Coordinates of C-alpha atoms and ligand atoms in Angstrom, one line a residue:
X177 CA 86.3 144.6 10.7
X178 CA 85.6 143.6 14.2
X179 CA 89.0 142.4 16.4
X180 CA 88.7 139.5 18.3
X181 CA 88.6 140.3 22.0
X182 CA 92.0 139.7 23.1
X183 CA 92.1 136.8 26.0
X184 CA 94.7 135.3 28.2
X185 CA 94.9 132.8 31.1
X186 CA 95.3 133.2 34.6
X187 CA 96.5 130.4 37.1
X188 CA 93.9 130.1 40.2
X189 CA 96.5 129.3 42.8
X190 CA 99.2 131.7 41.9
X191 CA 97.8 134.7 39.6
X192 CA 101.0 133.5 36.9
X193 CA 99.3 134.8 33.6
X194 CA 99.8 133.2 30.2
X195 CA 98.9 133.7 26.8
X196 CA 97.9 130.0 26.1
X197 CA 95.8 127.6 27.8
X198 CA 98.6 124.7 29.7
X199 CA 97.7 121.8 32.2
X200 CA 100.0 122.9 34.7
X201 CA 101.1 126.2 36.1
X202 CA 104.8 126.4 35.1
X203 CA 105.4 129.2 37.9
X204 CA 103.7 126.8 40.9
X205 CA 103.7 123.5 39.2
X206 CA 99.9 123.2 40.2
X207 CA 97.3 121.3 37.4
X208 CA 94.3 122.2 35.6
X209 CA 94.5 125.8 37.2
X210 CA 94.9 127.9 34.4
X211 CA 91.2 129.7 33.6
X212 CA 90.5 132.4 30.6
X213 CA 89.9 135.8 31.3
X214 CA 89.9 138.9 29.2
X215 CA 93.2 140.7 28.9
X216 CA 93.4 143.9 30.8
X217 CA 94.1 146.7 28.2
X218 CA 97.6 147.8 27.8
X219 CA 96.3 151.4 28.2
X220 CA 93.6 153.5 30.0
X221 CA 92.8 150.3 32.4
X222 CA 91.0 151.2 35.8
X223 CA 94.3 150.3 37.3
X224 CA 96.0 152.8 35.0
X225 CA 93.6 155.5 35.8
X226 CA 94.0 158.1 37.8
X227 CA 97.8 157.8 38.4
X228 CA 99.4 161.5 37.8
X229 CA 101.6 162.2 35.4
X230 CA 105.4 161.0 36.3
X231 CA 106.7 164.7 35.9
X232 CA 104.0 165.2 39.5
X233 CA 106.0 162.8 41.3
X234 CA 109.5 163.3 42.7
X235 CA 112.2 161.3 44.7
X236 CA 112.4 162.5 48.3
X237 CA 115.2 161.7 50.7
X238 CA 113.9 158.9 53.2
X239 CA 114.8 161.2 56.6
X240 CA 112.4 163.9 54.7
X241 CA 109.2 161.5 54.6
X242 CA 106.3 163.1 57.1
X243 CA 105.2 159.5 58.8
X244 CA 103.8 161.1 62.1
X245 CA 100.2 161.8 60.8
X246 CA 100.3 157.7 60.1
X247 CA 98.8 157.5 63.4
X248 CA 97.4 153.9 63.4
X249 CA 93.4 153.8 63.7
X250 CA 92.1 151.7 66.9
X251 CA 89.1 149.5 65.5
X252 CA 87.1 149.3 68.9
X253 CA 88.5 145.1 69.3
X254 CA 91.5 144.9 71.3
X255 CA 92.2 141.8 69.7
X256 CA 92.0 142.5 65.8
X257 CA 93.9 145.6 66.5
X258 CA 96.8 143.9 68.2
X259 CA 96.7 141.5 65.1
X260 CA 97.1 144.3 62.9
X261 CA 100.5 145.0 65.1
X262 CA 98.5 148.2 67.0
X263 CA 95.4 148.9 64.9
X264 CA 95.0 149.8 61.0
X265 CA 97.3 151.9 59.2
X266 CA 95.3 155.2 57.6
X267 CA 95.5 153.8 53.8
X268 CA 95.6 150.5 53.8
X269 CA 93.7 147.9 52.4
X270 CA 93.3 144.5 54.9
X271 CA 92.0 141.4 53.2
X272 CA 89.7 139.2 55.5
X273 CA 89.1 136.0 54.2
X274 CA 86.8 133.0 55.3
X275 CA 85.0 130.2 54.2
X276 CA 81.2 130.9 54.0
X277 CA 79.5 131.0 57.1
X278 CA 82.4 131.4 59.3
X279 CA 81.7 134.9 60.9
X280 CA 83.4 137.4 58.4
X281 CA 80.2 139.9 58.0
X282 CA 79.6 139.7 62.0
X283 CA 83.2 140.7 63.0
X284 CA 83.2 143.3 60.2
X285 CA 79.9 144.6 61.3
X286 CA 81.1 145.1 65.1
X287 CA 83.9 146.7 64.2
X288 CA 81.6 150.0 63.4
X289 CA 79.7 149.0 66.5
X290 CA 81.9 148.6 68.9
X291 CA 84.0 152.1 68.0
X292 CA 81.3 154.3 67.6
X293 CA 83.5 157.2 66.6
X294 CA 85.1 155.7 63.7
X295 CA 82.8 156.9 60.8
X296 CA 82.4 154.2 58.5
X297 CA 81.2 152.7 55.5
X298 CA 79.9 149.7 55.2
X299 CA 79.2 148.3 51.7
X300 CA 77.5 145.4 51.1
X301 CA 77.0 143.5 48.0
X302 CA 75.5 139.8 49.9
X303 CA 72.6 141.5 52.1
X304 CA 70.0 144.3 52.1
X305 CA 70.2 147.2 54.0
X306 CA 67.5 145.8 56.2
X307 CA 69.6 142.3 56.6
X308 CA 72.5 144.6 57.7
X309 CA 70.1 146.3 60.1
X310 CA 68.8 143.1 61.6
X311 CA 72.3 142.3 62.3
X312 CA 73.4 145.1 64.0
X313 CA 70.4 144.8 66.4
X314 CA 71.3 141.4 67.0
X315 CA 74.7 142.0 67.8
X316 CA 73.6 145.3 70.6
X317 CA 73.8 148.3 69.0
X318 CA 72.6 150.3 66.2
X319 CA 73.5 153.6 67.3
X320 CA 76.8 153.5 65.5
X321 CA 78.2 156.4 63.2
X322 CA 78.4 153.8 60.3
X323 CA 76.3 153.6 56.8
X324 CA 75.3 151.0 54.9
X325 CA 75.4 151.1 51.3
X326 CA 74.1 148.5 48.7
X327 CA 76.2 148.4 45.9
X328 CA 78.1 146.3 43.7
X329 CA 79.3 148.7 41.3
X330 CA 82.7 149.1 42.5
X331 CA 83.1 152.4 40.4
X332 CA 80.1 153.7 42.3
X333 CA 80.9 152.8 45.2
X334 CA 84.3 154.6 45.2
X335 CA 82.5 158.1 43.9
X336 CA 80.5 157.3 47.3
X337 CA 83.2 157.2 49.2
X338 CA 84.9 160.0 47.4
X339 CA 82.2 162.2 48.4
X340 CA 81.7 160.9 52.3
X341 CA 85.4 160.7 53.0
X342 CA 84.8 158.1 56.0
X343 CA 87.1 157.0 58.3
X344 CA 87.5 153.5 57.6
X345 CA 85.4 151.4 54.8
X346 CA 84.1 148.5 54.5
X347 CA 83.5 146.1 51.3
X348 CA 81.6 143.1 51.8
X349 CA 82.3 140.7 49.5
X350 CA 85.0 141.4 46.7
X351 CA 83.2 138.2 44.9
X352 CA 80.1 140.4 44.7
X353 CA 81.9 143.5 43.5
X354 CA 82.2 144.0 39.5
X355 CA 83.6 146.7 37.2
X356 CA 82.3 147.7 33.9
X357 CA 85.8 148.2 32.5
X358 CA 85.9 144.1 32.2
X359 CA 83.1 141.9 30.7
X360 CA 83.6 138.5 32.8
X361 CA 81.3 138.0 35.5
X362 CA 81.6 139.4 39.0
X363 CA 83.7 136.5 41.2
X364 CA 85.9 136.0 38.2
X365 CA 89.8 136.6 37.8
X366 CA 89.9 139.5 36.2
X367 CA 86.8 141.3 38.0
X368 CA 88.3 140.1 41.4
X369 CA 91.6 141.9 40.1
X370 CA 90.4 145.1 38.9
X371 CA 87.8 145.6 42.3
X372 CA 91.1 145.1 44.7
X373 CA 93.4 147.1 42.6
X374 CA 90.3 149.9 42.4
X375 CA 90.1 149.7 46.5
X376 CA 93.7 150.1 46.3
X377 CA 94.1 152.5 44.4
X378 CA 91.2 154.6 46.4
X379 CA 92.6 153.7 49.7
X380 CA 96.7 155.2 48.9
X381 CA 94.9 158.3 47.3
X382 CA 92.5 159.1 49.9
X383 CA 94.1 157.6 53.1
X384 CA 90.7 156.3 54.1
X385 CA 91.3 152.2 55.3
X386 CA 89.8 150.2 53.4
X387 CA 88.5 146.0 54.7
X388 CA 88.1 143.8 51.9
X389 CA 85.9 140.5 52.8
X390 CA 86.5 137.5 50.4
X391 CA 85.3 134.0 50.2
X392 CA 87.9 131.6 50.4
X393 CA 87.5 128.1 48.2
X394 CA 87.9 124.6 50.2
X395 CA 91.6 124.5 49.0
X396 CA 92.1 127.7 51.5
X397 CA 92.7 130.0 48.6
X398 CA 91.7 133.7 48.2
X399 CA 88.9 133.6 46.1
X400 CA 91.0 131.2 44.2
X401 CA 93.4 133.9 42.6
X402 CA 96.2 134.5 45.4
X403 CA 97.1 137.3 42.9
X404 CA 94.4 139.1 45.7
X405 CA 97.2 138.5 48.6
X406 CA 99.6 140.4 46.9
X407 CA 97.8 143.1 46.1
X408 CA 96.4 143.8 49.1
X409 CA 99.0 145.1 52.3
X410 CA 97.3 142.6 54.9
X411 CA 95.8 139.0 54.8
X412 CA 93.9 138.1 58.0
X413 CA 92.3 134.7 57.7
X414 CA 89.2 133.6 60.0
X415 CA 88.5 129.9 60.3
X416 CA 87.6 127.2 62.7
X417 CA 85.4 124.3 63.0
X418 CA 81.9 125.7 61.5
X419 CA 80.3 123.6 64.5
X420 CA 82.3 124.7 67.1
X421 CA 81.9 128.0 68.3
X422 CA 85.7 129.6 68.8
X423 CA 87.0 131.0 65.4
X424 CA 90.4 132.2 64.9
X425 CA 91.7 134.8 63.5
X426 CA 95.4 134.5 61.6
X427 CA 97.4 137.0 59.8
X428 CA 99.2 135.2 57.0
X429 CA 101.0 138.8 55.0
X430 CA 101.0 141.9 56.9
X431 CA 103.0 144.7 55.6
X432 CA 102.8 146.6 59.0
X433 CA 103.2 144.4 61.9
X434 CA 104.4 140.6 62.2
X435 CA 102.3 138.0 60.7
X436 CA 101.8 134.4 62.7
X437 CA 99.8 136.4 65.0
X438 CA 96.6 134.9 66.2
X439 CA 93.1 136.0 68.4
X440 CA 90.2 133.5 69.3
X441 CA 86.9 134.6 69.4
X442 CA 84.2 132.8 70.5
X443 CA 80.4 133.2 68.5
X444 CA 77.5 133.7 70.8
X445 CA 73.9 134.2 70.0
X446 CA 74.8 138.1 70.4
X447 CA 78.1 137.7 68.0
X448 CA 82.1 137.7 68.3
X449 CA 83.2 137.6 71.4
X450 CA 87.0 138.3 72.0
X451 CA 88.9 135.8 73.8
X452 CA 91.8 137.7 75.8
X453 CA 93.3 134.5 77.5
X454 CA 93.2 131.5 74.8
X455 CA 95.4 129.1 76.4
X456 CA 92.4 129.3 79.6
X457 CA 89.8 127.7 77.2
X458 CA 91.8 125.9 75.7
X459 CA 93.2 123.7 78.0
X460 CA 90.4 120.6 79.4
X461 CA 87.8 121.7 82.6
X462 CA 88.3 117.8 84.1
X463 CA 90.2 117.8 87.1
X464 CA 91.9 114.3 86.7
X465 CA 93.4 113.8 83.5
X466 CA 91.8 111.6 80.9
X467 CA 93.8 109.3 78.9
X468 CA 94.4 110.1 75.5
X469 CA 95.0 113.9 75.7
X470 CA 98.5 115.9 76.5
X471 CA 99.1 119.8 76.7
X472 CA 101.4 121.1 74.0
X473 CA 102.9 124.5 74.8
X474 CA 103.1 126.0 71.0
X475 CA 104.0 129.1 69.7
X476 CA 101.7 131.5 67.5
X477 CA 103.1 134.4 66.4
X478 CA 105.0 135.8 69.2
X479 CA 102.5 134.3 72.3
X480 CA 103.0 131.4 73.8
X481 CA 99.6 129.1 73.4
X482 CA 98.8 126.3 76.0
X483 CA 96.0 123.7 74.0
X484 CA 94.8 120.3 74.5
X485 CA 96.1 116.8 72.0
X486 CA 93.9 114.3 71.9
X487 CA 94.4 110.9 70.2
X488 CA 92.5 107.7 70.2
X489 CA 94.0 104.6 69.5
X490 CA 92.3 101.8 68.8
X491 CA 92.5 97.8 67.4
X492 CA 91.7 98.5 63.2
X493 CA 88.6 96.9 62.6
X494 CA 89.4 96.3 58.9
X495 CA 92.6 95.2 57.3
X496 CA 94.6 98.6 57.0
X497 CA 95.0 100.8 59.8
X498 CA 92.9 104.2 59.9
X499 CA 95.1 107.3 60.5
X500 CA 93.5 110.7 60.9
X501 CA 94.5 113.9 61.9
X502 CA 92.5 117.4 63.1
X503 CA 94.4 120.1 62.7
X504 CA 97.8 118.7 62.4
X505 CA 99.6 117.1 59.6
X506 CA 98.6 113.9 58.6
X507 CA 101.9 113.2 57.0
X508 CA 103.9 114.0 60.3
X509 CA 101.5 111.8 62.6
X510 CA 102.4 108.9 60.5
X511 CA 106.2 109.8 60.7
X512 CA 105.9 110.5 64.6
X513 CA 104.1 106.8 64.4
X514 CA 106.7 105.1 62.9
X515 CA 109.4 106.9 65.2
X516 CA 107.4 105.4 68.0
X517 CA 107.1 101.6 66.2
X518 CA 110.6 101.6 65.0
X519 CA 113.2 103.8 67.8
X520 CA 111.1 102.9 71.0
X521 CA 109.2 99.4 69.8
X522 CA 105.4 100.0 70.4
X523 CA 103.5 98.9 68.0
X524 CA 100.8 100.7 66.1
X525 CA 100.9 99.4 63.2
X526 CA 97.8 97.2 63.6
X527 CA 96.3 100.2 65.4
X528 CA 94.0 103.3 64.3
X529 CA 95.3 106.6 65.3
X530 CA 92.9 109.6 65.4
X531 CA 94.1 113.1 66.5
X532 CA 92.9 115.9 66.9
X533 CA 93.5 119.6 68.0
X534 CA 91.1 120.7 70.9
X535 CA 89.4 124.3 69.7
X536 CA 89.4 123.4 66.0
X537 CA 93.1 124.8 65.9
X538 CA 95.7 124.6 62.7
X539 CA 98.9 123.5 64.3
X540 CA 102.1 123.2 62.7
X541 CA 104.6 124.4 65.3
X542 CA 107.1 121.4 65.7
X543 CA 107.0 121.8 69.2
X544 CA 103.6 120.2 69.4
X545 CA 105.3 116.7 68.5
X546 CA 106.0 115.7 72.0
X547 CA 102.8 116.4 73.2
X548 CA 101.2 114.3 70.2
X549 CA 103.1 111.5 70.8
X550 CA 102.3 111.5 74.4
X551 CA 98.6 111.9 73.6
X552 CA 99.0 108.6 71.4
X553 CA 101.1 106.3 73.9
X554 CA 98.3 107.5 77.1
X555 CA 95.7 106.2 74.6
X556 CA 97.5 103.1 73.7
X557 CA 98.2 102.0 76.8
X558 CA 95.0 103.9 78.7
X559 CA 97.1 105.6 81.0
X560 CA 95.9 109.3 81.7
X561 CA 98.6 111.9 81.9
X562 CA 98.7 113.9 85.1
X563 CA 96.3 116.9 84.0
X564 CA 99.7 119.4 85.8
X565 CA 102.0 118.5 82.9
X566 CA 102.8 120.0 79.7
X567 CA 105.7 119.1 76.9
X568 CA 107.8 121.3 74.5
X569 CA 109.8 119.4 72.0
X570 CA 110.4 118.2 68.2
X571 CA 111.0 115.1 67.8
X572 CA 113.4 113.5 65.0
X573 CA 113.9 110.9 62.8
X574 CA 116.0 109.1 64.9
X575 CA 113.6 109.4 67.9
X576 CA 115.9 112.4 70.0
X577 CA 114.1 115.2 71.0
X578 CA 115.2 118.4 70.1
X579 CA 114.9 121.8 71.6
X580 CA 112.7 124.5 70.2
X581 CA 112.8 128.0 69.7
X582 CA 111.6 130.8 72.4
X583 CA 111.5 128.2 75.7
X584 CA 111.5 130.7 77.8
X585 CA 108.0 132.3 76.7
X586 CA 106.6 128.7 77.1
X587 CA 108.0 127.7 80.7
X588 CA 106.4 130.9 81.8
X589 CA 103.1 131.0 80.2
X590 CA 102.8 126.8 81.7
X591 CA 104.0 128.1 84.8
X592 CA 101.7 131.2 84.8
X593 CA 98.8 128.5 83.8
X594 CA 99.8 126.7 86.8
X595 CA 101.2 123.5 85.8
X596 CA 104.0 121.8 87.6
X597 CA 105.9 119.9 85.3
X598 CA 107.2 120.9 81.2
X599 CA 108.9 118.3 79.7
X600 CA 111.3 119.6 77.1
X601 CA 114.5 118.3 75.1
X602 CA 117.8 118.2 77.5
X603 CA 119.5 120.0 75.1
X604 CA 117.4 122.9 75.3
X605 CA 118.3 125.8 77.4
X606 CA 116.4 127.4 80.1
X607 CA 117.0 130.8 81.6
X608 CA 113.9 131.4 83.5
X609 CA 113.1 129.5 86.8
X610 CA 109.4 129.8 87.5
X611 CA 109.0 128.7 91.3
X612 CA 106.6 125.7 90.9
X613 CA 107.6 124.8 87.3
X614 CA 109.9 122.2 87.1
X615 CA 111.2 121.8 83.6
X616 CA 112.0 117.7 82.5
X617 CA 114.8 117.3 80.3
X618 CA 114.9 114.6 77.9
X619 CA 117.0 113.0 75.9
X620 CA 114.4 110.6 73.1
X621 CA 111.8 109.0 73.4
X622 CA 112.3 105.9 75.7
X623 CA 113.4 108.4 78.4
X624 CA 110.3 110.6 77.8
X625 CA 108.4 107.1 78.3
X626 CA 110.4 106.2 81.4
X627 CA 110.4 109.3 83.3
X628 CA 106.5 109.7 81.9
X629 CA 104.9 106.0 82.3
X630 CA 106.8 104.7 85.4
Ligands
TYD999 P1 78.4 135.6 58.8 O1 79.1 136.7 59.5 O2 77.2 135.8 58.0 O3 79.4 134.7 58.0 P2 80.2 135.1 56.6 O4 80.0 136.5 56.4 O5 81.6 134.7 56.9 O6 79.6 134.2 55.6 O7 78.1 134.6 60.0 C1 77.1 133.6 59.9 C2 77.1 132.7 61.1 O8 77.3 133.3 62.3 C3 75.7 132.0 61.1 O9 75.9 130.6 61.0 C4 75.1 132.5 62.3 C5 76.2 132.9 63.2 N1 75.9 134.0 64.1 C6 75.8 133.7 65.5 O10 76.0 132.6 65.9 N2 75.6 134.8 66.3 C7 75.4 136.0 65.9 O11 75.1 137.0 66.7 C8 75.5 136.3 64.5 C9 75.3 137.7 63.9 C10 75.8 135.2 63.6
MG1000 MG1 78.9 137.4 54.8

């Protein structure tokens, strides 16, 4: 008699696996996530395999562990190495993921050409080997020590990899990757599963690095399962505007360095180009300030990041006013609005309120409130902000503004960047006196307006 193949179901946002179909995901409360997939076999799975026997394996005293050979591998860009918190770590598997058409197969790609020692090998389940090849002329160089290997079959590709031993390894996509040990469809749960745990599994044995590239749905998820984030030891994310041309490049989990961190590259007809000095392009070229914009100094990670606000306020055409945000919470413009309308009595209500986050940045340091609501008030009243000043500061509930972390970094990037006056919360403390800096302290928001729009 034939068995039934046994099934179970997977949520999409947080990997939580069930053995019955339910609306909602009762470990992350999302709906209509939960999709069928075989169930993995108890026994003998690929992610079984391989592992020795327990009686191989032993305890060993932490000050005995030999971590001096983990010598961390530079990968030719200053910046994606400095993301990785000093380039990769000799085993490890890094997870790049990126909508389509955001740059993922370029910056993987000059990786191998821009550190032509590094043998690597770069497998590709999207393009032909003469795609690949097309590429790399494109982006200068093709005298790289890196192969390219078409393959989707994830077992072959490890057995290639086996055999060459490379020094770092490249998949392209894990979408595109399947496994014969499970019968669903490359892209699916369970495939997506058993190729990351496969490249996992390779990578600890053999100590080669391994980069993973993965699609990442609308929503921002990992190839829909984040069960991929925690297999893997680091999550880099690439996005940006698809018609701007800077991309940025996040780490969101990384098991060897701090996460937070961010580089900005810019696309060029000849690929990735690293940005060194974001803040410099980030901030506007016009001399005299138009109205409408204000310099947040933010925080990624552990730099301090100088960018332009811009809002646009306007009379609402129709009944309802229009708010929209770029890069920032739409839910805290609208709270930062009604601070303004109720604690300092301008009123918006009537008005639409665009803003947006110059460079097609994600934003949600808090500090970035003082500069959005100056960005709105220069609009509404058409009032440009001198193009020397920059502001620091959360704003409440109440309307106080209220100091934020790591000041110091900030006053000195804004003074390195040359401006002249940060306005910051005056309960916030400041160590550092940068010569032509001079830091504003305010208390809410009618004193930012007075000592700002006099
Ligand atoms: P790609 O790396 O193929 O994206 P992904 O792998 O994330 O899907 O990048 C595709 C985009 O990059 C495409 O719109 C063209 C652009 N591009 C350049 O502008 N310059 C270049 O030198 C290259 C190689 C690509
Ligand atoms: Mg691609």
């Amino acid at each position: 008699m034939a068995t039934k193949a046994k099934t179970v179901f997977y949520c999409t946002s947080c990997g939580n696996e069930s053995p019955k179909w339910m609306g909602r995901c009762p470990a992350c409360g999302e709906w209509n996530t939960m999709v069928e997939a075989p169930a993995e076999p108890k026994k003998g799975s690929a992610s079984g395999a391989g592992c020795p026997a327990r009686s191989e394996r032993r305890p060993q005293p932490l000050r005995e562990i030999d971590y001096s050979q983990d010598a961390r591998i530079s990968l030719g860009l200053g910046e994606v190495d400095r993301i990785l918190g000093g380039g990769m770590v000799p085993g490890s598997l890094v997870l790049i993921g990126g909508e389509p058409g955001i740059g993922k197969s370029t910056l993987s790609l000059q990786i191998p050409l821009s550190c032509k020692d590094l043998r690597t090998l770069y497998v590709t389940g999207e393009e032909s080997a003469r795609q690949v090849g097309m590429r790399a002329r494109r982006l200068g160089g093709d005298d790289s020590n890196c192969s390219i290997f078409c393959e989707t079959l994830i077992g072959s590709v490890i057995e290639e990899a086996r055999a060459m031993m490379p020094d770092l390894m490249i998949v392209d996509s894990v979408q595109t990757m399947y496994t014969d040990t499970v019968e669903s469809a490359p892209g699916s749960v369970s495939q997506i599963k058993e190729v990351a745990a496969a490249l996992l599994r390779f990578a600890k044995e053999s100590g080669v690095p391994v980069i993973l590239i993965g699609h990442i749905t609308k929503d921002g998820y990992i190839a829909g399962p984040k069960i991929l984030e925690h297999i893997v030891d680091v999550v880099l994310q690439f996005e940006g505007e698809n018609r701007g041309s800077y991309r940025i490049l996040r780490s969101i989990k990384n098991r060897f360095g701090s996460t937070s961190e961010l580089a900005v590259f810019e696309m060029t007809g000849s690929g990735l180009r690293e940005v060194a000095n974001p803040s410099e392009m980030l901030i506007p070229m016009h001399e005299q300030g138009l109205s409408g914009t204000a310099i947040a100094a933010m925080l990624d990670g552990t730099r301090p990041l100088l960018f332009e606000v811009q809002a646009l306020v306007s009379s609402a055409v129709y009944g309802t006013a229009q708010r929209s945000a770029t890069g920032f919470d739409a839910r805290r413009l609208n709270m930062l609005l009604a601070v303004l309308e109720k604690r300092a009595g301008f009123h918006l209500s009537a008005k639409d309120v665009f803003l947006n986050m110059a460079g097609g940045l994600r934003v949600s340091d808090p500090a970035c409130d003082l500069a959005v609501i100056c960005a709105v008030l220069s609009s509404n009243f058409d009032f440009a902000i001198p193009s020397d000043v920059c502001f620091a500061g959360e704003v409440g509930l109440s309307g106080e503004i209220r100091p934020v972390g790591q000041l110091d970094r900030r006053v000195q990037e804004a003074a390195r960047l040359g401006f002249r006056r940060i306005f910051v919360s005056s309960f916030a403390k400041v160590e550092v006196k940068p010569e032509n800096l001079r830091v504003v302290k305010v208390a809410d928001v009618p004193a930012l307006v007075k000592a700002l729009f006099k």
